[in-house]
Amino acid sequence: MLLSVLLLLLMVSWTEAAYTGTVFTHTAKDVQGSSFTFVRRIKLSFSSCAEGDSYLGSTNKIDESSGEWCLKEHTWKFTDQNLDYRCEWWTPPTWVNNSNGVSTFKFRIIYELKKRSDINRPNSSPQTGIIPLIRVPSNCQRDINLLTFDPDGDNVQCRYGSNPSDYECYICTAPSVLSVSSACSLSFSPTSSSNEGSYAVQLMMEDFPRWSITLTRSDGSTYSWSPSNFMTQISVQFVFKVDPAAPSCTAGEYLPRFLPPTPEHGAQFFIDLNETIEISIRAEATQSVITGIQFSGPFNMVKSSSGSGYFTLRWTPSFGQNNDDESHPVCFAVQATASSSVYQSELRCVIVTVSNIPFIVTPSPPPKTSVTPTTVALPLTTTSPPPKTSHVKVVKLKIKTSMSLKDKQDELEKAIQDQLITGGLPADIKVHLLSFGIANKTAAP
C-alpha cells in the first residue's frame, strides 16, 4: 500500500491535468516454493506527455497524437509471498472536458492472488487495450469490439462503472450515445448534431472462472469460488468523440478501411524473446487523405510508414523488460483528413505472446477421477514421446511452415495430427486450429 500512497501524492501535485484514459492489467507468474511473481502494467493517457511523467514519475512513452493525447506506460514487478485478495485505486484530479459531466476521475484494480486449483498459480487479469481517443462521425453507425483476451481462459465481461463508493468512478455518468454489452462490445448509433462532442467512458472489465474452483491462501486455508464470482476487476477508460457528420459512412471513402495483410481483430501471434515481430497494416480512403496510425502496445514498439496507407508496427521483446511468458495487447486505428475534418478507421486489436515455447494456459475442468489436470505445450520438432495423460485439453504449438494458414488449414491440421501421433499420442486424437495470426519475424541483431 505504500506504493499506492506514493502514487497518490504524485498525482495530486499536478492540478491542471487533462486525463484521457487508462488500462491497468496484471500477470501472475508461476509459484516458486512459498513465493510468486507478478507484473502490473498501467497505460495512462493525458493531453500532454509531461502530465504523465508528473503522475507516475518514471514512465515510457507508447504513442501520442499531438495536441490531443499522450499514452505512457509504467510497469511494476513484484515477488511476493502473500497469496491473497488485493484492491488498489487512484484518484487524480481532472478528466478532459466532456459532454457527460465527468470531472474528477477514479480508476481501480481488484485482483485475487490466491492460488487457483485449475492452473496451480494465482489469477492473471484480462488483457485488453484501447487508444485514448476513439472518434466517429455523428451520422455513422460504429461498433467497437474491445479485446477480451484472458491468459487463464476465463469468461470476460464488461459493464459501465457505477459505484463511486467502491472507487469504480468518481462521477459515474455513462455516455448517453454509447451502449455497452456484457460481451464488451460498444455500440454507437447515428445521432443529432446536438450530441457532438467528447464523452468520458469509464468501463469495468471482469473475468469469471468457467467452473467452480478452489483458491488457496499462503497459510493453506482454502475457499470455494464459483463462476458467478469475478476474479479481477480492471478499469478501462478512454475518450469517445462524436465528430460532425461525414459526407459518407461507407468504409474506404472518408473513413479509412483496412485491407490485407492487416491482421483480423483478435488475431494471436507467438514470438520468442529477442525476436522481432512486424505487424503489417494497410488501409485505404478514396475521398480523404490518410495521415497516420495511432496505437497502444508495448512501450518500445515502433511504428513506421512506407507510403500513404502502408504501416508497420515493429517490436523486439527483451528479458529485462519483463516480457517473457506474457501476452501483450496491440490496438491500432488509422486516421485520415479531408478539409478540416478528421476521420478514423475501426479499432483493431491483436495479442502478441512472448515465450520460448509459447502457449496459453487453458484451465482444465475438475477431473472425474483423481488424475491431476495438465496442460502440455509441444514444439513440432519434438522427437521424444510427450507425457501421456488422460486430461490434456489444449496443445499450443509454435509452427514454422510455408503453408498458407488460411487456405491450407485442413492440411495443416492433418500435418499436426500426424506429428502428435508419431510423438506417442493416441491415433484417434483430434486437432483443430482455434486461432492463428500471420506476421513476419526476424531475429534481433
CSV table of C-alpha atoms in Angstrom, one decimal:
chain,number,residue,atom,x,y,z
A,1,MET,CA,0.0,0.0,0.0
A,2,LEU,CA,3.0,2.3,0.4
A,3,LEU,CA,3.4,2.4,-3.4
A,4,SER,CA,-0.3,3.4,-3.8
A,5,VAL,CA,0.1,6.2,-1.3
A,6,LEU,CA,3.2,7.5,-3.1
A,7,LEU,CA,1.5,7.5,-6.4
A,8,LEU,CA,-1.5,9.3,-5.0
A,9,LEU,CA,0.8,12.1,-3.7
A,10,LEU,CA,2.5,12.4,-7.1
A,11,MET,CA,-0.9,12.6,-8.8
A,12,VAL,CA,-2.5,15.3,-6.7
A,13,SER,CA,0.6,17.5,-7.1
A,14,TRP,CA,-0.5,18.4,-10.7
A,15,THR,CA,-3.6,20.4,-10.7
A,16,GLU,CA,-4.0,21.2,-14.4
A,17,ALA,CA,-4.1,17.7,-15.7
A,18,ALA,CA,-6.3,16.7,-18.6
A,19,TYR,CA,-6.8,13.0,-18.3
A,20,THR,CA,-7.9,10.9,-21.3
A,21,GLY,CA,-7.9,7.3,-20.1
A,22,THR,CA,-6.2,4.3,-18.6
A,23,VAL,CA,-5.9,0.5,-18.8
A,24,PHE,CA,-4.5,-1.4,-15.8
A,25,THR,CA,-3.6,-5.1,-16.0
A,26,HIS,CA,-1.5,-7.6,-14.1
A,27,THR,CA,0.0,-11.0,-15.0
A,28,ALA,CA,0.9,-13.6,-12.4
A,29,LYS,CA,3.9,-15.9,-12.8
A,30,ASP,CA,4.3,-19.5,-11.5
A,31,VAL,CA,4.5,-20.1,-7.8
A,32,GLN,CA,8.1,-21.0,-6.7
A,33,GLY,CA,8.1,-22.5,-3.2
A,34,SER,CA,6.2,-20.1,-0.9
A,35,SER,CA,6.5,-17.1,-3.3
A,36,PHE,CA,5.3,-16.0,-6.7
A,37,THR,CA,6.0,-13.1,-9.1
A,38,PHE,CA,3.5,-10.8,-10.8
A,39,VAL,CA,3.8,-7.9,-13.2
A,40,ARG,CA,1.5,-4.9,-13.2
A,41,ARG,CA,1.2,-2.6,-16.2
A,42,ILE,CA,-0.6,0.7,-16.3
A,43,LYS,CA,-1.2,2.6,-19.5
A,44,LEU,CA,-2.2,6.1,-18.7
A,45,SER,CA,-3.0,9.0,-21.0
A,46,PHE,CA,-3.2,12.7,-20.6
A,47,SER,CA,-3.4,15.6,-23.1
A,48,SER,CA,0.4,16.0,-22.9
A,49,CYS,CA,3.4,13.7,-22.2
A,50,ALA,CA,4.6,16.0,-19.3
A,51,GLU,CA,1.4,15.3,-17.3
A,52,GLY,CA,2.0,11.5,-17.4
A,53,ASP,CA,5.5,12.0,-16.0
A,54,SER,CA,4.2,14.2,-13.2
A,55,TYR,CA,1.8,11.5,-12.1
A,56,LEU,CA,3.8,8.3,-12.5
A,57,GLY,CA,7.4,9.5,-12.3
A,58,SER,CA,9.4,7.1,-14.5
A,59,THR,CA,7.2,6.3,-17.5
A,60,ASN,CA,7.8,5.1,-21.0
A,61,LYS,CA,6.1,6.7,-23.9
A,62,ILE,CA,4.0,4.5,-26.2
A,63,ASP,CA,2.4,6.9,-28.7
A,64,GLU,CA,0.9,10.3,-28.9
A,65,SER,CA,-1.5,12.4,-31.0
A,66,SER,CA,-0.1,16.0,-30.8
A,67,GLY,CA,-2.5,18.3,-29.0
A,68,GLU,CA,-4.9,15.5,-28.1
A,69,TRP,CA,-3.3,12.8,-26.0
A,70,CYS,CA,0.0,11.1,-24.9
A,71,LEU,CA,-0.1,7.5,-23.9
A,72,LYS,CA,2.6,6.2,-21.4
A,73,GLU,CA,3.2,3.0,-19.5
A,74,HIS,CA,4.6,2.2,-16.1
A,75,THR,CA,5.5,-1.3,-15.1
A,76,TRP,CA,6.0,-2.8,-11.6
A,77,LYS,CA,7.4,-6.3,-11.0
A,78,PHE,CA,6.9,-7.9,-7.6
A,79,THR,CA,8.0,-11.1,-5.9
A,80,ASP,CA,5.5,-11.8,-3.1
A,81,GLN,CA,4.6,-14.4,-0.5
A,82,ASN,CA,1.1,-13.1,0.2
A,83,LEU,CA,-1.3,-15.2,-1.8
A,84,ASP,CA,-4.5,-13.2,-1.1
A,85,TYR,CA,-7.0,-10.6,-2.3
A,86,ARG,CA,-5.9,-7.1,-3.2
A,87,CYS,CA,-7.6,-3.8,-4.1
A,88,GLU,CA,-5.9,-0.6,-5.2
A,89,TRP,CA,-7.3,2.7,-6.6
A,90,TRP,CA,-6.2,6.1,-7.8
A,91,THR,CA,-8.0,9.5,-7.7
A,92,PRO,CA,-6.1,12.0,-9.8
A,93,PRO,CA,-7.9,15.3,-10.5
A,94,THR,CA,-9.4,16.1,-13.8
A,95,TRP,CA,-10.9,14.5,-17.0
A,96,VAL,CA,-10.5,16.3,-20.2
A,97,ASN,CA,-13.7,18.4,-20.9
A,98,ASN,CA,-16.6,16.1,-21.8
A,99,SER,CA,-20.3,16.2,-22.5
A,100,ASN,CA,-21.4,13.7,-19.8
A,101,GLY,CA,-20.2,15.9,-17.0
A,102,VAL,CA,-17.4,13.7,-15.6
A,103,SER,CA,-14.7,15.8,-13.9
A,104,THR,CA,-12.5,14.2,-11.2
A,105,PHE,CA,-11.7,10.6,-12.1
A,106,LYS,CA,-11.1,7.4,-10.3
A,107,PHE,CA,-9.8,4.1,-11.6
A,108,ARG,CA,-9.0,0.9,-9.7
A,109,ILE,CA,-7.9,-2.7,-9.9
A,110,ILE,CA,-9.1,-5.6,-7.8
A,111,TYR,CA,-7.2,-8.9,-8.1
A,112,GLU,CA,-7.5,-12.2,-6.5
A,113,LEU,CA,-4.0,-13.7,-5.9
A,114,LYS,CA,-4.8,-16.9,-4.1
A,115,LYS,CA,-3.5,-19.9,-5.9
A,116,ARG,CA,-6.1,-21.4,-8.3
A,117,SER,CA,-6.7,-25.1,-8.3
A,118,ASP,CA,-7.2,-25.3,-12.1
A,119,ILE,CA,-4.0,-23.6,-13.2
A,120,ASN,CA,-1.9,-24.0,-10.0
A,121,ARG,CA,-0.9,-20.4,-9.7
A,122,PRO,CA,-2.6,-17.0,-9.0
A,123,ASN,CA,-5.1,-15.4,-11.4
A,124,SER,CA,-4.0,-13.0,-14.2
A,125,SER,CA,-6.3,-10.2,-15.3
A,126,PRO,CA,-7.9,-10.0,-18.7
A,127,GLN,CA,-5.6,-8.4,-21.3
A,128,THR,CA,-7.1,-5.6,-23.3
A,129,GLY,CA,-6.1,-2.3,-24.9
A,130,ILE,CA,-7.6,0.9,-26.3
A,131,ILE,CA,-6.2,4.0,-27.9
A,132,PRO,CA,-7.1,7.1,-25.7
A,133,LEU,CA,-9.4,8.8,-28.3
A,134,ILE,CA,-12.0,6.9,-30.3
A,135,ARG,CA,-13.9,9.1,-32.8
A,136,VAL,CA,-16.8,8.6,-35.2
A,137,PRO,CA,-19.0,11.0,-37.3
A,138,SER,CA,-22.4,11.7,-35.7
A,139,ASN,CA,-24.2,10.2,-38.7
A,140,CYS,CA,-22.3,6.9,-38.8
A,141,GLN,CA,-23.0,3.6,-37.0
A,142,ARG,CA,-20.0,2.2,-35.2
A,143,ASP,CA,-19.4,-0.9,-33.1
A,144,ILE,CA,-16.3,-1.1,-31.0
A,145,ASN,CA,-15.4,-4.7,-30.0
A,146,LEU,CA,-12.9,-4.5,-27.1
A,147,LEU,CA,-10.2,-7.1,-26.9
A,148,THR,CA,-11.2,-9.7,-24.3
A,149,PHE,CA,-8.2,-12.0,-24.1
A,150,ASP,CA,-7.7,-13.8,-20.8
A,151,PRO,CA,-4.5,-15.7,-20.2
A,152,ASP,CA,-6.3,-18.2,-17.9
A,153,GLY,CA,-9.1,-18.9,-20.3
A,154,ASP,CA,-11.7,-17.2,-18.1
A,155,ASN,CA,-15.0,-15.7,-19.2
A,156,VAL,CA,-14.6,-11.9,-19.7
A,157,GLN,CA,-17.5,-9.4,-19.2
A,158,CYS,CA,-17.8,-5.6,-19.3
A,159,ARG,CA,-20.1,-3.0,-17.8
A,160,TYR,CA,-20.1,0.7,-17.1
A,161,GLY,CA,-18.6,1.7,-13.7
A,162,SER,CA,-21.5,2.6,-11.4
A,163,ASN,CA,-20.4,2.6,-7.8
A,164,PRO,CA,-18.5,5.7,-6.5
A,165,SER,CA,-18.2,4.2,-3.0
A,166,ASP,CA,-16.3,1.2,-4.4
A,167,TYR,CA,-13.9,3.5,-6.4
A,168,GLU,CA,-15.2,2.4,-9.8
A,169,CYS,CA,-15.6,6.1,-10.8
A,170,TYR,CA,-16.0,9.4,-9.1
A,171,ILE,CA,-18.8,10.7,-11.2
A,172,CYS,CA,-20.4,7.7,-12.8
A,173,THR,CA,-22.4,9.2,-15.6
A,174,ALA,CA,-22.3,6.9,-18.7
A,175,PRO,CA,-22.2,8.4,-22.2
A,176,SER,CA,-25.8,8.7,-23.5
A,177,VAL,CA,-24.6,8.0,-27.0
A,178,LEU,CA,-22.8,4.7,-26.3
A,179,SER,CA,-24.1,1.4,-25.1
A,180,VAL,CA,-22.1,-1.5,-23.8
A,181,SER,CA,-22.9,-5.2,-23.8
A,182,SER,CA,-21.7,-7.8,-21.3
A,183,ALA,CA,-19.6,-9.2,-24.1
A,184,CYS,CA,-17.6,-6.0,-24.2
A,185,SER,CA,-19.0,-4.6,-27.4
A,186,LEU,CA,-19.7,-0.9,-27.5
A,187,SER,CA,-22.3,0.4,-29.9
A,188,PHE,CA,-22.9,3.9,-31.3
A,189,SER,CA,-25.9,4.8,-33.5
A,190,PRO,CA,-26.4,7.9,-35.6
A,191,THR,CA,-27.4,10.9,-33.5
A,192,SER,CA,-28.2,14.6,-33.9
A,193,SER,CA,-25.5,17.3,-34.2
A,194,SER,CA,-26.5,18.4,-30.7
A,195,ASN,CA,-24.8,15.3,-29.3
A,196,GLU,CA,-21.5,16.0,-30.9
A,197,GLY,CA,-18.5,16.4,-28.6
A,198,SER,CA,-16.3,14.3,-26.3
A,199,TYR,CA,-17.5,11.7,-23.7
A,200,ALA,CA,-15.7,10.1,-20.8
A,201,VAL,CA,-16.0,6.3,-21.0
A,202,GLN,CA,-15.5,4.5,-17.7
A,203,LEU,CA,-15.7,0.7,-18.0
A,204,MET,CA,-15.1,-2.2,-15.6
A,205,MET,CA,-13.8,-5.4,-17.2
A,206,GLU,CA,-14.1,-8.6,-15.1
A,207,ASP,CA,-13.0,-12.2,-15.5
A,208,PHE,CA,-15.0,-15.2,-14.2
A,209,PRO,CA,-13.9,-18.8,-13.9
A,210,ARG,CA,-15.7,-21.2,-16.2
A,211,TRP,CA,-16.5,-23.7,-13.4
A,212,SER,CA,-16.1,-23.9,-9.7
A,213,ILE,CA,-12.6,-23.9,-8.4
A,214,THR,CA,-10.7,-23.8,-5.1
A,215,LEU,CA,-8.5,-20.9,-4.0
A,216,THR,CA,-5.6,-21.5,-1.6
A,217,ARG,CA,-4.0,-18.8,0.6
A,218,SER,CA,-0.4,-18.7,1.7
A,219,ASP,CA,-1.4,-20.1,5.1
A,220,GLY,CA,-3.0,-23.2,3.4
A,221,SER,CA,-6.6,-22.2,4.0
A,222,THR,CA,-8.9,-22.8,1.0
A,223,TYR,CA,-12.0,-21.1,-0.4
A,224,SER,CA,-14.6,-22.3,-2.9
A,225,TRP,CA,-15.0,-20.0,-5.9
A,226,SER,CA,-18.0,-20.2,-8.3
A,227,PRO,CA,-18.4,-19.0,-11.9
A,228,SER,CA,-20.6,-16.2,-10.7
A,229,ASN,CA,-17.8,-14.5,-8.8
A,230,PHE,CA,-15.3,-12.3,-10.6
A,231,MET,CA,-11.6,-12.9,-10.2
A,232,THR,CA,-10.3,-9.5,-11.3
A,233,GLN,CA,-11.8,-6.1,-11.9
A,234,ILE,CA,-9.8,-3.7,-14.1
A,235,SER,CA,-10.7,-0.1,-15.2
A,236,VAL,CA,-10.8,0.6,-19.0
A,237,GLN,CA,-11.2,4.3,-19.6
A,238,PHE,CA,-10.9,6.4,-22.7
A,239,VAL,CA,-12.5,9.4,-24.6
A,240,PHE,CA,-15.2,8.8,-27.2
A,241,LYS,CA,-15.6,11.7,-29.5
A,242,VAL,CA,-18.6,12.3,-31.8
A,243,ASP,CA,-17.5,14.4,-34.7
A,244,PRO,CA,-19.6,16.4,-37.2
A,245,ALA,CA,-21.4,14.3,-39.8
A,246,ALA,CA,-19.4,12.8,-42.7
A,247,PRO,CA,-20.4,13.1,-46.4
A,248,SER,CA,-20.4,9.2,-46.4
A,249,CYS,CA,-20.2,6.5,-43.8
A,250,THR,CA,-19.0,3.9,-46.3
A,251,ALA,CA,-15.7,2.5,-45.1
A,252,GLY,CA,-13.0,3.2,-47.6
A,253,GLU,CA,-14.3,6.5,-48.8
A,254,TYR,CA,-13.8,9.1,-46.0
A,255,LEU,CA,-13.5,6.6,-43.2
A,256,PRO,CA,-10.3,4.5,-43.7
A,257,ARG,CA,-10.9,0.8,-44.4
A,258,PHE,CA,-8.4,-1.9,-43.6
A,259,LEU,CA,-7.1,-4.1,-46.4
A,260,PRO,CA,-4.9,-7.3,-46.3
A,261,PRO,CA,-2.4,-8.1,-44.9
A,262,THR,CA,-3.8,-6.2,-41.9
A,263,PRO,CA,-4.5,-8.9,-39.2
A,264,GLU,CA,-8.0,-9.5,-38.1
A,265,HIS,CA,-9.3,-8.3,-34.7
A,266,GLY,CA,-8.3,-10.8,-32.0
A,267,ALA,CA,-5.5,-12.5,-34.0
A,268,GLN,CA,-2.8,-14.0,-31.9
A,269,PHE,CA,1.0,-14.0,-32.6
A,270,PHE,CA,3.7,-16.0,-30.8
A,271,ILE,CA,7.3,-15.0,-30.7
A,272,ASP,CA,10.4,-15.7,-28.6
A,273,LEU,CA,12.4,-13.2,-26.6
A,274,ASN,CA,14.8,-11.2,-28.7
A,275,GLU,CA,12.8,-12.0,-31.9
A,276,THR,CA,11.3,-9.1,-33.9
A,277,ILE,CA,7.7,-9.1,-34.9
A,278,GLU,CA,6.5,-6.9,-37.8
A,279,ILE,CA,2.7,-6.4,-38.0
A,280,SER,CA,1.9,-5.1,-41.5
A,281,ILE,CA,-1.2,-2.8,-41.7
A,282,ARG,CA,-2.7,-1.4,-44.9
A,283,ALA,CA,-5.7,1.0,-45.2
A,284,GLU,CA,-7.4,3.0,-47.9
A,285,ALA,CA,-9.6,6.1,-48.2
A,286,THR,CA,-10.6,7.3,-51.6
A,287,GLN,CA,-12.2,10.6,-50.5
A,288,SER,CA,-9.7,11.6,-47.7
A,289,VAL,CA,-6.0,11.6,-47.2
A,290,ILE,CA,-4.6,9.1,-44.7
A,291,THR,CA,-2.3,10.9,-42.3
A,292,GLY,CA,-1.1,8.3,-39.8
A,293,ILE,CA,-1.7,5.4,-37.5
A,294,GLN,CA,-2.3,5.5,-33.7
A,295,PHE,CA,-1.7,2.6,-31.5
A,296,SER,CA,-1.4,1.2,-28.0
A,297,GLY,CA,1.0,-1.6,-27.3
A,298,PRO,CA,4.4,-2.4,-25.6
A,299,PHE,CA,6.2,0.9,-24.9
A,300,ASN,CA,9.2,0.2,-27.2
A,301,MET,CA,7.1,-0.8,-30.2
A,302,VAL,CA,7.9,1.3,-33.2
A,303,LYS,CA,5.5,2.5,-35.9
A,304,SER,CA,6.7,3.3,-39.4
A,305,SER,CA,5.1,4.1,-42.8
A,306,SER,CA,6.3,3.1,-46.3
A,307,GLY,CA,3.7,5.3,-48.1
A,308,SER,CA,0.2,6.5,-47.7
A,309,GLY,CA,-1.9,3.8,-46.1
A,310,TYR,CA,1.1,1.4,-45.6
A,311,PHE,CA,2.2,1.0,-42.0
A,312,THR,CA,4.3,-1.4,-39.9
A,313,LEU,CA,4.3,-1.9,-36.1
A,314,ARG,CA,7.7,-3.5,-35.1
A,315,TRP,CA,8.7,-4.8,-31.7
A,316,THR,CA,11.5,-6.8,-30.2
A,317,PRO,CA,10.8,-8.1,-26.7
A,318,SER,CA,13.7,-8.4,-24.3
A,319,PHE,CA,14.0,-10.3,-21.0
A,320,GLY,CA,14.9,-7.2,-19.0
A,321,GLN,CA,11.6,-5.6,-19.8
A,322,ASN,CA,9.5,-8.3,-18.1
A,323,ASN,CA,8.1,-9.5,-21.4
A,324,ASP,CA,8.8,-13.3,-21.0
A,325,ASP,CA,5.8,-15.6,-20.7
A,326,GLU,CA,3.4,-12.7,-21.1
A,327,SER,CA,0.7,-11.7,-23.6
A,328,HIS,CA,0.7,-8.1,-24.8
A,329,PRO,CA,-2.3,-6.4,-26.4
A,330,VAL,CA,-1.7,-4.2,-29.5
A,331,CYS,CA,-4.5,-2.0,-30.7
A,332,PHE,CA,-4.5,0.4,-33.6
A,333,ALA,CA,-6.6,2.7,-35.8
A,334,VAL,CA,-5.8,4.6,-39.0
A,335,GLN,CA,-6.6,8.3,-39.3
A,336,ALA,CA,-7.4,10.5,-42.3
A,337,THR,CA,-8.4,14.1,-43.1
A,338,ALA,CA,-10.5,15.9,-45.7
A,339,SER,CA,-10.5,19.7,-45.5
A,340,SER,CA,-10.7,20.4,-41.7
A,341,SER,CA,-12.4,17.1,-40.8
A,342,VAL,CA,-10.7,14.1,-39.2
A,343,TYR,CA,-11.8,10.5,-39.8
A,344,GLN,CA,-10.8,7.4,-38.0
A,345,SER,CA,-11.0,3.7,-39.0
A,346,GLU,CA,-12.4,1.0,-36.9
A,347,LEU,CA,-10.3,-0.2,-33.9
A,348,ARG,CA,-8.5,-3.5,-34.2
A,349,CYS,CA,-6.5,-5.3,-31.5
A,350,VAL,CA,-4.3,-8.3,-31.6
A,351,ILE,CA,-2.4,-10.3,-28.9
A,352,VAL,CA,1.4,-11.0,-29.1
A,353,THR,CA,2.5,-13.7,-26.7
A,354,VAL,CA,6.2,-13.9,-25.8
A,355,SER,CA,7.7,-17.3,-24.7
A,356,ASN,CA,10.4,-19.7,-25.6
A,357,ILE,CA,7.7,-22.4,-26.2
A,358,PRO,CA,4.6,-20.2,-26.5
A,359,PHE,CA,1.3,-21.4,-25.2
A,360,ILE,CA,-1.8,-20.0,-23.5
A,361,VAL,CA,-2.9,-21.9,-20.4
A,362,THR,CA,-6.3,-23.3,-20.8
A,363,PRO,CA,-7.7,-24.2,-17.3
A,364,SER,CA,-8.9,-27.8,-17.0
A,365,PRO,CA,-12.3,-28.6,-15.5
A,366,PRO,CA,-12.3,-30.7,-12.3
A,367,PRO,CA,-11.5,-34.3,-13.3
A,368,LYS,CA,-14.0,-37.1,-12.7
A,369,THR,CA,-11.1,-39.2,-11.3
A,370,SER,CA,-8.1,-38.3,-9.3
A,371,VAL,CA,-6.0,-37.5,-12.3
A,372,THR,CA,-4.2,-34.2,-12.0
A,373,PRO,CA,-5.3,-31.6,-14.7
A,374,THR,CA,-2.4,-31.0,-17.1
A,375,THR,CA,-1.8,-28.6,-20.0
A,376,VAL,CA,1.0,-29.6,-22.4
A,377,ALA,CA,3.0,-27.5,-24.8
A,378,LEU,CA,4.9,-29.3,-27.6
A,379,PRO,CA,7.1,-27.9,-30.3
A,380,LEU,CA,6.6,-29.6,-33.7
A,381,THR,CA,10.3,-30.6,-33.7
A,382,THR,CA,9.9,-32.9,-30.7
A,383,THR,CA,11.5,-36.4,-31.1
A,384,SER,CA,10.6,-37.9,-27.7
A,385,PRO,CA,7.1,-39.0,-26.7
A,386,PRO,CA,5.1,-36.4,-24.8
A,387,PRO,CA,3.9,-37.2,-21.4
A,388,LYS,CA,0.7,-39.3,-21.5
A,389,THR,CA,-2.2,-38.0,-19.7
A,390,SER,CA,-6.0,-38.6,-19.9
A,391,HIS,CA,-6.7,-35.0,-19.3
A,392,VAL,CA,-5.0,-32.9,-22.0
A,393,LYS,CA,-7.3,-30.1,-23.1
A,394,VAL,CA,-5.3,-27.9,-25.4
A,395,VAL,CA,-1.9,-28.1,-27.0
A,396,LYS,CA,-0.3,-24.9,-28.2
A,397,LEU,CA,2.3,-25.2,-30.9
A,398,LYS,CA,4.9,-22.9,-32.4
A,399,ILE,CA,4.5,-23.6,-36.1
A,400,LYS,CA,7.1,-22.8,-38.8
A,401,THR,CA,5.6,-23.6,-42.2
A,402,SER,CA,5.4,-22.4,-45.7
A,403,MET,CA,1.7,-23.4,-45.9
A,404,SER,CA,-1.0,-20.7,-46.1
A,405,LEU,CA,-2.6,-20.9,-42.7
A,406,LYS,CA,-5.9,-19.7,-44.0
A,407,ASP,CA,-6.1,-21.5,-47.4
A,408,LYS,CA,-4.5,-24.8,-46.2
A,409,GLN,CA,-5.9,-25.1,-42.7
A,410,ASP,CA,-7.2,-28.7,-43.2
A,411,GLU,CA,-3.8,-29.8,-44.5
A,412,LEU,CA,-2.0,-28.1,-41.6
A,413,GLU,CA,-4.3,-29.7,-39.0
A,414,LYS,CA,-3.6,-33.1,-40.6
A,415,ALA,CA,0.2,-32.5,-40.5
A,416,ILE,CA,0.0,-31.5,-36.8
A,417,GLN,CA,-2.2,-34.6,-36.1
A,418,ASP,CA,0.3,-36.9,-37.8
A,419,GLN,CA,3.2,-35.3,-35.8
A,420,LEU,CA,1.5,-35.8,-32.5
A,421,ILE,CA,0.6,-39.4,-33.2
A,422,THR,CA,4.2,-40.0,-34.2
A,423,GLY,CA,5.2,-38.5,-30.9
A,424,GLY,CA,3.1,-41.0,-28.9
A,425,LEU,CA,-0.4,-39.6,-28.6
A,426,PRO,CA,-3.4,-41.8,-29.4
A,427,ALA,CA,-4.3,-42.4,-33.1
A,428,ASP,CA,-7.8,-41.0,-32.6
A,429,ILE,CA,-6.6,-37.6,-31.4
A,430,LYS,CA,-8.5,-34.7,-32.9
A,431,VAL,CA,-6.8,-31.4,-33.9
A,432,HIS,CA,-8.4,-28.1,-34.7
A,433,LEU,CA,-6.8,-24.7,-35.0
A,434,LEU,CA,-8.7,-22.4,-32.7
A,435,SER,CA,-7.0,-19.2,-34.0
A,436,PHE,CA,-3.9,-18.1,-35.7
A,437,GLY,CA,-2.2,-14.9,-37.0
A,438,ILE,CA,0.4,-14.2,-39.6
A,439,ALA,CA,3.4,-12.0,-39.0
A,440,ASN,CA,6.9,-11.5,-40.4
A,441,LYS,CA,9.6,-12.3,-37.8
A,442,THR,CA,13.3,-11.6,-37.9
A,443,ALA,CA,16.0,-12.4,-35.5
A,444,ALA,CA,17.2,-9.5,-33.4
A,445,PRO,CA,20.8,-8.4,-34.1
